[in-house]
CSV table of C-alpha atoms in Angstrom, one decimal:
chain,number,residue,atom,x,y,z
A,1,UNK,CA,-5.4,15.1,30.3
A,2,UNK,CA,-4.4,16.7,27.1
A,3,UNK,CA,-1.8,16.3,24.3
A,4,UNK,CA,0.3,19.1,22.9
A,5,UNK,CA,0.6,19.9,19.2
A,6,UNK,CA,3.1,22.3,18.0
A,7,UNK,CA,2.4,23.9,14.8
A,8,UNK,CA,-0.8,24.7,12.9
A,9,UNK,CA,0.4,23.8,9.5
A,10,UNK,CA,-1.3,21.0,7.6
A,11,UNK,CA,0.2,18.2,9.8
A,12,UNK,CA,-0.5,20.1,13.0
A,13,UNK,CA,-4.0,20.7,12.2
A,14,UNK,CA,-4.7,17.0,11.1
A,15,UNK,CA,-3.2,15.8,14.4
A,16,UNK,CA,-5.0,18.1,16.4
A,17,UNK,CA,-8.4,17.3,14.8
A,18,UNK,CA,-7.7,13.4,15.0
A,19,UNK,CA,-6.9,14.0,18.8
A,20,UNK,CA,-9.9,16.1,19.6
A,21,UNK,CA,-12.4,14.2,17.6
A,22,UNK,CA,-11.6,11.3,19.9
A,23,UNK,CA,-12.6,13.5,22.7
A,24,UNK,CA,-9.0,14.3,24.1
A,25,UNK,CA,-8.2,17.9,24.7
A,26,UNK,CA,-5.5,19.5,22.7
A,27,UNK,CA,-3.1,22.4,23.5
A,28,UNK,CA,-2.4,23.7,19.9
A,29,UNK,CA,0.7,26.0,19.8
A,30,UNK,CA,1.0,28.3,16.9
A,31,UNK,CA,3.6,31.4,16.6
A,32,UNK,CA,1.4,33.4,14.2
A,33,UNK,CA,0.5,36.0,14.4
A,34,UNK,CA,3.3,37.0,16.7
A,35,UNK,CA,6.0,35.6,14.3
A,36,UNK,CA,6.0,34.3,10.8
A,37,UNK,CA,8.4,32.6,8.6
A,38,UNK,CA,9.5,34.4,5.2
A,39,UNK,CA,7.2,31.9,3.5
A,40,UNK,CA,3.8,32.7,5.3
A,41,UNK,CA,1.6,35.6,4.2
A,42,UNK,CA,-1.4,35.1,6.5
A,43,UNK,CA,-2.2,34.5,10.1
A,44,UNK,CA,-4.6,31.5,9.1
A,45,UNK,CA,-3.8,27.9,9.7
A,46,UNK,CA,-3.1,25.2,7.0
A,47,UNK,CA,-1.6,27.8,4.9
A,48,UNK,CA,-0.6,26.8,1.3
A,49,UNK,CA,2.7,28.6,1.0
A,50,UNK,CA,3.6,27.4,-2.6
A,51,UNK,CA,1.3,26.0,-5.3
A,52,UNK,CA,-2.5,25.8,-4.5
A,53,UNK,CA,-2.5,22.3,-6.1
A,54,UNK,CA,-2.7,19.1,-4.1
A,55,UNK,CA,-1.8,17.0,-7.2
A,56,UNK,CA,-3.8,14.5,-9.1
A,57,UNK,CA,-7.3,13.5,-8.1
A,58,UNK,CA,-7.1,10.0,-9.9
A,59,UNK,CA,-7.1,7.3,-7.2
A,60,UNK,CA,-4.8,5.2,-9.9
A,61,UNK,CA,-2.2,7.9,-9.2
A,62,UNK,CA,0.1,7.9,-6.4
A,63,UNK,CA,-1.1,11.4,-5.3
A,64,UNK,CA,-4.8,10.4,-5.8
A,65,UNK,CA,-4.3,7.3,-3.8
A,66,UNK,CA,-2.9,9.0,-0.9
A,67,UNK,CA,-5.8,11.5,-0.8
A,68,UNK,CA,-8.3,8.7,-0.9
A,69,UNK,CA,-6.7,6.9,1.9
A,70,UNK,CA,-6.8,10.1,3.9
A,71,UNK,CA,-10.6,10.4,3.1
A,72,UNK,CA,-11.0,7.0,4.5
A,73,UNK,CA,-9.3,8.1,7.9
A,74,UNK,CA,-11.7,10.9,8.2
A,75,UNK,CA,-9.3,13.7,7.2
A,76,UNK,CA,-10.9,17.1,7.8
A,77,UNK,CA,-8.3,18.8,5.5
A,78,UNK,CA,-9.6,16.8,2.7
A,79,UNK,CA,-13.1,17.7,3.5
A,80,UNK,CA,-11.8,21.3,3.3
A,81,UNK,CA,-10.2,20.8,0.1
A,82,UNK,CA,-13.2,19.0,-1.7
A,83,UNK,CA,-15.5,22.0,-0.5
A,84,UNK,CA,-13.2,24.6,-2.2
A,85,UNK,CA,-12.1,23.0,-5.4
A,86,UNK,CA,-11.0,25.2,-8.5
A,87,UNK,CA,-10.9,24.0,-12.0
A,88,UNK,CA,-7.5,22.2,-12.6
A,89,UNK,CA,-7.9,19.5,-15.1
A,90,UNK,CA,-7.0,16.1,-13.5
A,91,UNK,CA,-5.4,17.8,-10.3
A,92,UNK,CA,-7.5,18.7,-7.2
A,93,UNK,CA,-6.6,22.5,-6.8
A,94,UNK,CA,-8.3,24.7,-4.3
A,95,UNK,CA,-9.0,28.5,-3.3
A,96,UNK,CA,-6.1,28.6,-1.0
A,97,UNK,CA,-7.7,31.5,1.1
A,98,UNK,CA,-11.0,29.6,1.5
A,99,UNK,CA,-9.2,26.3,2.4
A,100,UNK,CA,-7.2,27.9,5.1
A,101,UNK,CA,-10.2,29.9,6.4
A,102,UNK,CA,-12.3,26.7,6.5
A,103,UNK,CA,-9.4,24.9,8.4
A,104,UNK,CA,-8.9,27.5,10.7
A,105,UNK,CA,-12.6,27.9,11.5
A,106,UNK,CA,-12.7,24.3,12.1
A,107,UNK,CA,-9.8,24.1,14.6
A,108,UNK,CA,-11.3,27.2,16.5
A,109,UNK,CA,-14.8,25.8,16.6
A,110,UNK,CA,-13.8,22.4,18.0
A,111,UNK,CA,-14.4,22.4,21.9
A,112,UNK,CA,-11.6,20.1,22.6
A,113,UNK,CA,-8.9,22.5,21.1
A,114,UNK,CA,-7.2,25.3,22.9
A,115,UNK,CA,-5.1,27.5,20.5
A,116,UNK,CA,-2.1,28.9,22.3
A,117,UNK,CA,-0.5,31.8,20.1
A,118,UNK,CA,3.1,32.4,20.5
A,119,UNK,CA,6.7,30.7,19.5
A,120,UNK,CA,7.6,27.6,21.3
A,121,UNK,CA,11.4,27.4,21.9
A,122,UNK,CA,11.7,24.1,23.5
A,123,UNK,CA,9.8,20.9,23.4
A,124,UNK,CA,7.5,20.6,26.3
A,125,UNK,CA,7.6,17.4,28.5
A,126,UNK,CA,4.2,18.2,30.3
A,127,UNK,CA,2.3,15.9,28.2
A,128,UNK,CA,2.5,13.7,25.0
A,129,UNK,CA,3.4,15.9,22.4
A,130,UNK,CA,3.4,16.2,18.5
A,131,UNK,CA,5.9,18.4,16.8
A,132,UNK,CA,4.6,19.6,13.4
A,133,UNK,CA,6.5,22.8,12.7
A,134,UNK,CA,7.4,22.1,9.1
A,135,UNK,CA,10.4,22.9,7.0
A,136,UNK,CA,10.9,26.3,8.1
A,137,UNK,CA,10.9,25.5,11.9
A,138,UNK,CA,11.9,28.6,13.8
A,139,UNK,CA,15.6,28.7,15.2
A,140,UNK,CA,15.1,28.3,18.7
A,141,UNK,CA,13.0,25.2,18.5
A,142,UNK,CA,15.3,23.8,15.6
A,143,UNK,CA,18.2,24.2,18.0
A,144,UNK,CA,16.4,22.4,20.6
A,145,UNK,CA,15.6,19.5,18.2
A,146,UNK,CA,19.3,19.7,17.1
A,147,UNK,CA,20.4,19.3,20.8
A,148,UNK,CA,18.1,16.3,21.2
A,149,UNK,CA,19.1,14.5,17.9
A,150,UNK,CA,22.6,15.9,16.9
A,151,UNK,CA,23.8,15.5,13.6
A,152,UNK,CA,20.3,13.9,12.7
A,153,UNK,CA,19.1,17.4,11.9
A,154,UNK,CA,19.4,18.9,8.4
A,155,UNK,CA,19.0,22.5,7.5
A,156,UNK,CA,19.6,22.4,3.9
A,157,UNK,CA,17.9,20.1,1.4
A,158,UNK,CA,20.7,19.2,-1.4
A,159,UNK,CA,19.2,16.2,-2.9
A,160,UNK,CA,19.9,14.1,-6.0
A,161,UNK,CA,17.2,12.6,-8.2
A,162,UNK,CA,15.6,9.4,-7.7
A,163,UNK,CA,14.5,6.9,-10.3
A,164,UNK,CA,12.4,3.6,-10.3
A,165,UNK,CA,14.4,0.5,-10.7
A,166,UNK,CA,12.3,-1.0,-13.4
A,167,UNK,CA,12.8,2.3,-15.6
A,168,UNK,CA,16.8,1.7,-15.6
A,169,UNK,CA,17.7,0.2,-18.9
A,170,UNK,CA,19.9,-2.8,-17.8
A,171,UNK,CA,21.1,-3.3,-21.4
A,172,UNK,CA,23.3,-0.3,-20.7
A,173,UNK,CA,24.0,-0.7,-17.4
A,174,UNK,CA,25.8,-3.4,-15.0
A,175,UNK,CA,25.7,-4.1,-11.2
A,176,UNK,CA,29.1,-4.0,-9.4
A,177,UNK,CA,30.9,-2.5,-6.6
A,178,UNK,CA,34.5,-0.7,-7.2
A,179,UNK,CA,37.2,-3.2,-7.1
A,180,UNK,CA,34.7,-6.0,-6.4
A,181,UNK,CA,34.1,-4.8,-2.9
A,182,UNK,CA,30.8,-5.3,-1.0
A,183,UNK,CA,28.3,-7.9,-2.3
A,184,UNK,CA,29.1,-7.2,-5.9
A,185,UNK,CA,25.7,-5.6,-6.7
A,186,UNK,CA,25.5,-2.8,-4.3
A,187,UNK,CA,25.4,-0.3,-7.2
A,188,UNK,CA,24.0,0.0,-10.7
A,189,UNK,CA,26.6,1.3,-12.9
A,190,UNK,CA,25.7,3.6,-15.9
A,191,UNK,CA,28.8,3.5,-18.0
A,192,UNK,CA,29.4,6.2,-20.9
A,193,UNK,CA,32.0,6.4,-23.7
A,194,UNK,CA,33.9,9.4,-24.5
A,195,UNK,CA,31.3,10.8,-27.0
A,196,UNK,CA,28.4,10.1,-24.8
A,197,UNK,CA,30.1,11.7,-21.9
A,198,UNK,CA,31.2,14.8,-23.9
A,199,UNK,CA,27.5,15.2,-25.2
A,200,UNK,CA,26.0,14.9,-21.6
A,201,UNK,CA,28.6,17.4,-20.2
A,202,UNK,CA,27.8,20.0,-22.8
A,203,UNK,CA,24.2,19.9,-21.9
A,204,UNK,CA,24.7,19.7,-18.4
A,205,UNK,CA,26.9,22.9,-18.0
A,206,UNK,CA,24.5,24.7,-20.3
A,207,UNK,CA,21.0,23.5,-18.9
A,208,UNK,CA,18.6,26.0,-17.3
A,209,UNK,CA,18.9,26.3,-13.5
A,210,UNK,CA,16.2,27.1,-10.8
A,211,UNK,CA,16.6,30.3,-9.0
A,212,UNK,CA,18.3,29.8,-5.4
A,213,UNK,CA,16.4,31.9,-2.8
A,214,UNK,CA,17.5,30.8,0.9
A,215,UNK,CA,20.3,28.6,-0.1
A,216,UNK,CA,23.7,30.2,-0.5
A,217,UNK,CA,26.0,28.0,-2.7
A,218,UNK,CA,28.8,30.3,-1.6
A,219,UNK,CA,28.6,29.8,1.9
A,220,UNK,CA,31.6,27.5,2.9
A,221,UNK,CA,29.7,25.6,5.6
A,222,UNK,CA,27.2,24.1,3.1
A,223,UNK,CA,28.7,24.4,-0.2
A,224,UNK,CA,31.3,21.6,-0.8
A,225,UNK,CA,29.1,19.2,0.9
A,226,UNK,CA,26.1,19.7,-1.4
A,227,UNK,CA,27.8,21.2,-4.3
A,228,UNK,CA,25.2,20.9,-7.5
A,229,UNK,CA,26.8,18.6,-10.0
A,230,UNK,CA,26.3,21.4,-12.6
A,231,UNK,CA,28.5,23.7,-10.7
A,232,UNK,CA,31.0,21.0,-10.3
A,233,UNK,CA,31.1,20.3,-13.9
A,234,UNK,CA,31.9,24.0,-14.8
A,235,UNK,CA,35.3,23.5,-13.1
A,236,UNK,CA,36.3,21.7,-16.3
A,237,UNK,CA,35.3,18.8,-18.5
A,238,UNK,CA,37.3,16.3,-16.4
A,239,UNK,CA,36.0,17.2,-13.1
A,240,UNK,CA,33.2,14.7,-12.9
A,241,UNK,CA,35.3,12.0,-14.1
A,242,UNK,CA,37.5,12.5,-11.0
A,243,UNK,CA,34.6,13.1,-8.9
A,244,UNK,CA,30.9,11.4,-8.9
A,245,UNK,CA,31.5,9.8,-12.3
A,246,UNK,CA,35.0,8.5,-11.8
A,247,UNK,CA,35.2,5.0,-13.6
A,248,UNK,CA,38.1,3.5,-11.5
A,249,UNK,CA,37.6,0.1,-10.3
A,250,UNK,CA,34.8,-0.8,-12.6
A,251,UNK,CA,34.8,-2.9,-15.9
A,252,UNK,CA,32.1,-2.7,-18.3
A,253,UNK,CA,31.3,-6.4,-19.0
A,254,UNK,CA,30.1,-5.4,-22.5
A,255,UNK,CA,33.5,-4.2,-23.5
A,256,UNK,CA,35.9,-5.9,-21.0
A,257,UNK,CA,37.3,-2.4,-20.4
A,258,UNK,CA,37.0,0.5,-17.9
A,259,UNK,CA,34.4,3.0,-19.2
A,260,UNK,CA,35.2,6.7,-19.8
A,261,UNK,CA,32.7,7.8,-17.1
A,262,UNK,CA,30.3,6.1,-15.0
A,263,UNK,CA,27.2,7.3,-13.0
A,264,UNK,CA,26.5,4.9,-10.1
A,265,UNK,CA,22.9,4.3,-9.0
A,266,UNK,CA,22.4,3.4,-5.1
A,267,UNK,CA,19.4,1.7,-3.7
A,268,UNK,CA,17.1,4.3,-2.0
A,269,UNK,CA,15.0,1.7,-0.1
A,270,UNK,CA,15.2,-1.8,1.1
A,271,UNK,CA,13.1,-3.4,-1.5
A,272,UNK,CA,15.2,-1.9,-4.2
A,273,UNK,CA,12.4,-0.4,-6.1
A,274,UNK,CA,14.1,3.2,-6.3
A,275,UNK,CA,17.6,4.3,-6.9
A,276,UNK,CA,19.4,7.3,-6.1
A,277,UNK,CA,21.9,9.1,-8.6
A,278,UNK,CA,25.1,9.1,-6.4
A,279,UNK,CA,26.6,12.5,-6.2
A,280,UNK,CA,24.1,14.1,-8.3
A,281,UNK,CA,22.8,16.9,-6.1
A,282,UNK,CA,21.5,19.5,-8.6
A,283,UNK,CA,19.5,22.8,-8.9
A,284,UNK,CA,18.5,22.4,-12.4
A,285,UNK,CA,15.0,23.0,-13.3
A,286,UNK,CA,13.0,19.9,-13.1
A,287,UNK,CA,12.3,19.5,-17.0
A,288,UNK,CA,16.1,20.1,-17.5
A,289,UNK,CA,17.0,17.2,-15.2
A,290,UNK,CA,14.7,14.9,-17.0
A,291,UNK,CA,16.1,16.1,-20.3
A,292,UNK,CA,19.7,16.1,-19.5
A,293,UNK,CA,19.9,13.0,-17.2
A,294,UNK,CA,18.2,11.0,-19.8
A,295,UNK,CA,21.2,11.6,-22.1
A,296,UNK,CA,23.0,8.9,-20.0
A,297,UNK,CA,22.2,5.8,-22.0
A,298,UNK,CA,21.0,3.5,-19.1
A,299,UNK,CA,18.5,6.3,-18.0
A,300,UNK,CA,17.0,7.1,-21.5
A,301,UNK,CA,13.6,5.7,-20.3
A,302,UNK,CA,14.1,6.8,-16.6
A,303,UNK,CA,11.0,7.4,-14.6
A,304,UNK,CA,11.9,10.1,-11.9
A,305,UNK,CA,10.1,9.7,-8.7
A,306,UNK,CA,11.9,12.7,-7.4
A,307,UNK,CA,14.0,15.3,-8.8
A,308,UNK,CA,17.0,16.9,-7.1
A,309,UNK,CA,16.2,20.1,-5.1
A,310,UNK,CA,18.3,22.8,-3.2
A,311,UNK,CA,16.7,24.7,-0.7
A,312,UNK,CA,16.5,25.7,3.1
A,313,UNK,CA,14.6,22.7,4.6
A,314,UNK,CA,14.6,21.7,8.3
A,315,UNK,CA,14.2,18.0,8.5
A,316,UNK,CA,15.4,15.1,10.7
A,317,UNK,CA,17.1,12.1,9.7
A,318,UNK,CA,14.1,10.0,10.7
A,319,UNK,CA,15.6,6.6,9.9
A,320,UNK,CA,17.9,7.1,12.8
A,321,UNK,CA,15.5,8.8,15.3
A,322,UNK,CA,11.8,7.9,14.3
A,323,UNK,CA,9.5,4.7,14.4
A,324,UNK,CA,7.0,3.9,11.8
A,325,UNK,CA,4.3,5.4,14.0
A,326,UNK,CA,6.0,8.6,14.0
A,327,UNK,CA,7.2,8.4,17.6
A,328,UNK,CA,10.9,9.1,18.6
A,329,UNK,CA,12.9,6.0,19.4
A,330,UNK,CA,13.3,5.9,23.0
A,331,UNK,CA,10.5,8.4,23.9
A,332,UNK,CA,7.1,7.0,23.3
A,333,UNK,CA,5.4,10.2,24.5
A,334,UNK,CA,7.2,12.4,21.7
A,335,UNK,CA,6.1,12.4,18.1
A,336,UNK,CA,7.0,14.2,14.9
A,337,UNK,CA,4.6,15.0,11.8
A,338,UNK,CA,4.8,16.6,8.6
A,339,UNK,CA,7.6,17.9,6.4
A,340,UNK,CA,10.1,17.9,9.4
A,341,UNK,CA,9.9,14.0,9.4
A,342,UNK,CA,11.1,14.0,5.7
A,343,UNK,CA,7.8,13.4,4.0
A,344,UNK,CA,7.4,15.9,1.2
A,345,UNK,CA,4.2,17.6,-0.1
A,346,UNK,CA,1.0,19.2,1.3
A,347,UNK,CA,-1.0,15.9,1.6
A,348,UNK,CA,1.8,13.8,2.5
A,349,UNK,CA,2.5,16.2,5.6
A,350,UNK,CA,-1.3,16.1,6.4
A,351,UNK,CA,-1.3,12.2,6.1
A,352,UNK,CA,1.6,12.0,8.6
A,353,UNK,CA,-0.4,14.2,10.9
A,354,UNK,CA,-3.3,12.0,10.9
A,355,UNK,CA,-1.2,9.0,11.8
A,356,UNK,CA,0.8,10.7,14.4
A,357,UNK,CA,-2.5,12.3,16.0
A,358,UNK,CA,-4.0,8.7,16.1
A,359,UNK,CA,-0.9,7.2,17.6
A,360,UNK,CA,-0.7,9.9,20.3
A,361,UNK,CA,-4.2,9.1,21.4
A,362,UNK,CA,-3.3,5.3,21.7
A,363,UNK,CA,-0.3,6.1,23.6
A,364,UNK,CA,-2.3,8.2,26.0
A,365,UNK,CA,-4.8,5.2,26.3
A,366,UNK,CA,-1.9,2.8,26.8
A,367,UNK,CA,-2.9,1.2,23.6
A,368,UNK,CA,-0.4,-0.3,21.0
A,369,UNK,CA,0.3,2.1,18.4
A,370,UNK,CA,-0.8,1.5,14.7
A,371,UNK,CA,1.9,0.7,12.1
A,372,UNK,CA,0.1,1.3,8.6
A,373,UNK,CA,0.4,-1.5,6.1
A,374,UNK,CA,3.3,-0.8,3.8
A,375,UNK,CA,1.1,-1.6,0.6
A,376,UNK,CA,-0.9,1.6,1.4
A,377,UNK,CA,0.6,4.9,0.5
A,378,UNK,CA,0.4,6.3,4.1
A,379,UNK,CA,2.0,3.1,5.4
A,380,UNK,CA,4.8,3.1,2.5
A,381,UNK,CA,5.6,6.8,3.4
A,382,UNK,CA,5.8,6.0,7.2
A,383,UNK,CA,7.8,2.9,6.4
A,384,UNK,CA,10.3,4.8,4.2
A,385,UNK,CA,11.0,7.7,6.7
A,386,UNK,CA,11.6,4.9,9.4
A,387,UNK,CA,13.4,2.5,7.1
A,388,UNK,CA,17.1,2.1,8.7
A,389,UNK,CA,18.5,0.7,5.4
A,390,UNK,CA,18.0,4.3,3.5
A,391,UNK,CA,21.2,6.0,3.5
A,392,UNK,CA,21.9,9.8,3.0
A,393,UNK,CA,18.2,10.1,3.9
A,394,UNK,CA,16.2,12.9,1.9
A,395,UNK,CA,12.4,13.9,1.8
A,396,UNK,CA,10.1,11.7,-0.2
A,397,UNK,CA,6.7,12.4,-1.5
A,398,UNK,CA,4.0,10.0,-2.6
A,399,UNK,CA,5.0,7.6,-5.4
A,400,UNK,CA,4.4,3.9,-6.4
A,401,UNK,CA,8.1,3.4,-6.2
A,402,UNK,CA,8.0,3.1,-2.4
A,403,UNK,CA,5.1,0.7,-2.4
A,404,UNK,CA,6.0,-3.2,-2.3
A,405,UNK,CA,6.0,-4.8,-5.8
A,406,UNK,CA,2.9,-6.2,-7.3
A,407,UNK,CA,2.7,-9.8,-7.5
A,408,UNK,CA,1.5,-9.7,-11.3
A,409,UNK,CA,3.0,-6.5,-12.3
A,410,UNK,CA,1.0,-5.2,-15.5
A,411,UNK,CA,3.3,-3.7,-18.3
A,412,UNK,CA,0.9,-0.9,-18.8
A,413,UNK,CA,1.6,2.1,-16.5
A,414,UNK,CA,-1.9,3.0,-16.0
A,415,UNK,CA,-3.0,-0.6,-15.3
A,416,UNK,CA,-0.2,-0.8,-12.7
A,417,UNK,CA,-1.6,2.4,-11.1
A,418,UNK,CA,-5.0,0.7,-10.7
A,419,UNK,CA,-3.5,-2.3,-9.4
A,420,UNK,CA,-1.5,-0.6,-6.7
A,421,UNK,CA,-4.4,1.5,-5.7
A,422,UNK,CA,-6.9,-1.5,-5.5
A,423,UNK,CA,-4.4,-3.5,-3.4
A,424,UNK,CA,-3.9,-0.4,-1.1
A,425,UNK,CA,-7.4,0.5,-0.5
A,426,UNK,CA,-8.3,-3.2,0.2
A,427,UNK,CA,-5.5,-3.3,2.6
A,428,UNK,CA,-6.5,-0.1,4.3
A,429,UNK,CA,-10.1,-1.4,4.6
A,430,UNK,CA,-8.9,-4.5,6.3
A,431,UNK,CA,-6.7,-2.9,8.6
A,432,UNK,CA,-9.5,-0.2,9.8
A,433,UNK,CA,-11.9,-3.1,10.3
A,434,UNK,CA,-9.4,-5.1,12.4
A,435,UNK,CA,-8.6,-2.0,14.6
A,436,UNK,CA,-12.3,-1.2,15.2
């Protein structure tokens, strides 16, 4: 018996090692060196294609908590990372070449892993399979996934920013739906008067944008559906007021009148701890997003848990097709892991690989798969990608906004981080002990 793992990136490597270390044979498929994506530069596994930073080390940070949870699940990539650290202040940064060499060696040295070089063009059905091919999945396999899931596969990531609910200043906002439809509080509305809107508009159209590489905003197949708000604004000062910031059907309770313009915020998760800036897909640089969008009065203190992005990124609409154990709905023998599932970030991808690997083995052994507690970072990420209430699904990285609220929430941000992390690690400890 064996389990297939497709892709030797961070998620695929973690999945393969989790499976192999439980005594199960693994067939690990990797298209390098025969074929590379434009982002890859070496033939090694677990290649870090962008930054060499794995984000914050402090366990009271969201990124640090995630890494600590992974260590407690025997993550071999965390062992690799800890052994090749380079100075980076409070972040865990690594020598990327040493990191990939260590990961590659560990994979090849494991007697239970057979590496098969070559491109996979279809999902095999000969065994339980974990697909971990990343955001640049090759076209033939992406076509196979699209055939399986239909419109639940996206090829372009055009996302609006997301802010924490408790950072929205409700003294400048109100809850309502247009014309009173829905439950009445479906949206948080951020009104602006004429002067506020004009100031915001002028900063928006002149703000600095990120470079576009593999995303062509002039391609009619993708452009209108994901137009950056700053590009839309350039069509004229009134364009946003007849588009994503239209005030019709809304009355500002502070004034009793319709606002000049309104930004609507929509719940990003069922707990209501995060809100999406509706219609604000953007290609502004991250500091510019913070500066410009904070000019909207209700967002002057906003904490951004995700900035808007626009780039080539193959991912499935996981809430429609995946369970929280990373298996496909209706097919318990097929798992997905990594950025193709909509988790965003190096360690987020690796963490999903750990869970997918564990559950692939449990499926092989006819055991119940594991759903990690939602108050752990790993469990919150898997819960988010499988949350059926999430609309217009977009990739998400580790942040405290996806965790359930604390019972006694400290006002101090650092104290909140400590409380979130202590709760998560205690919950993970009990969860691991209960499954031993």
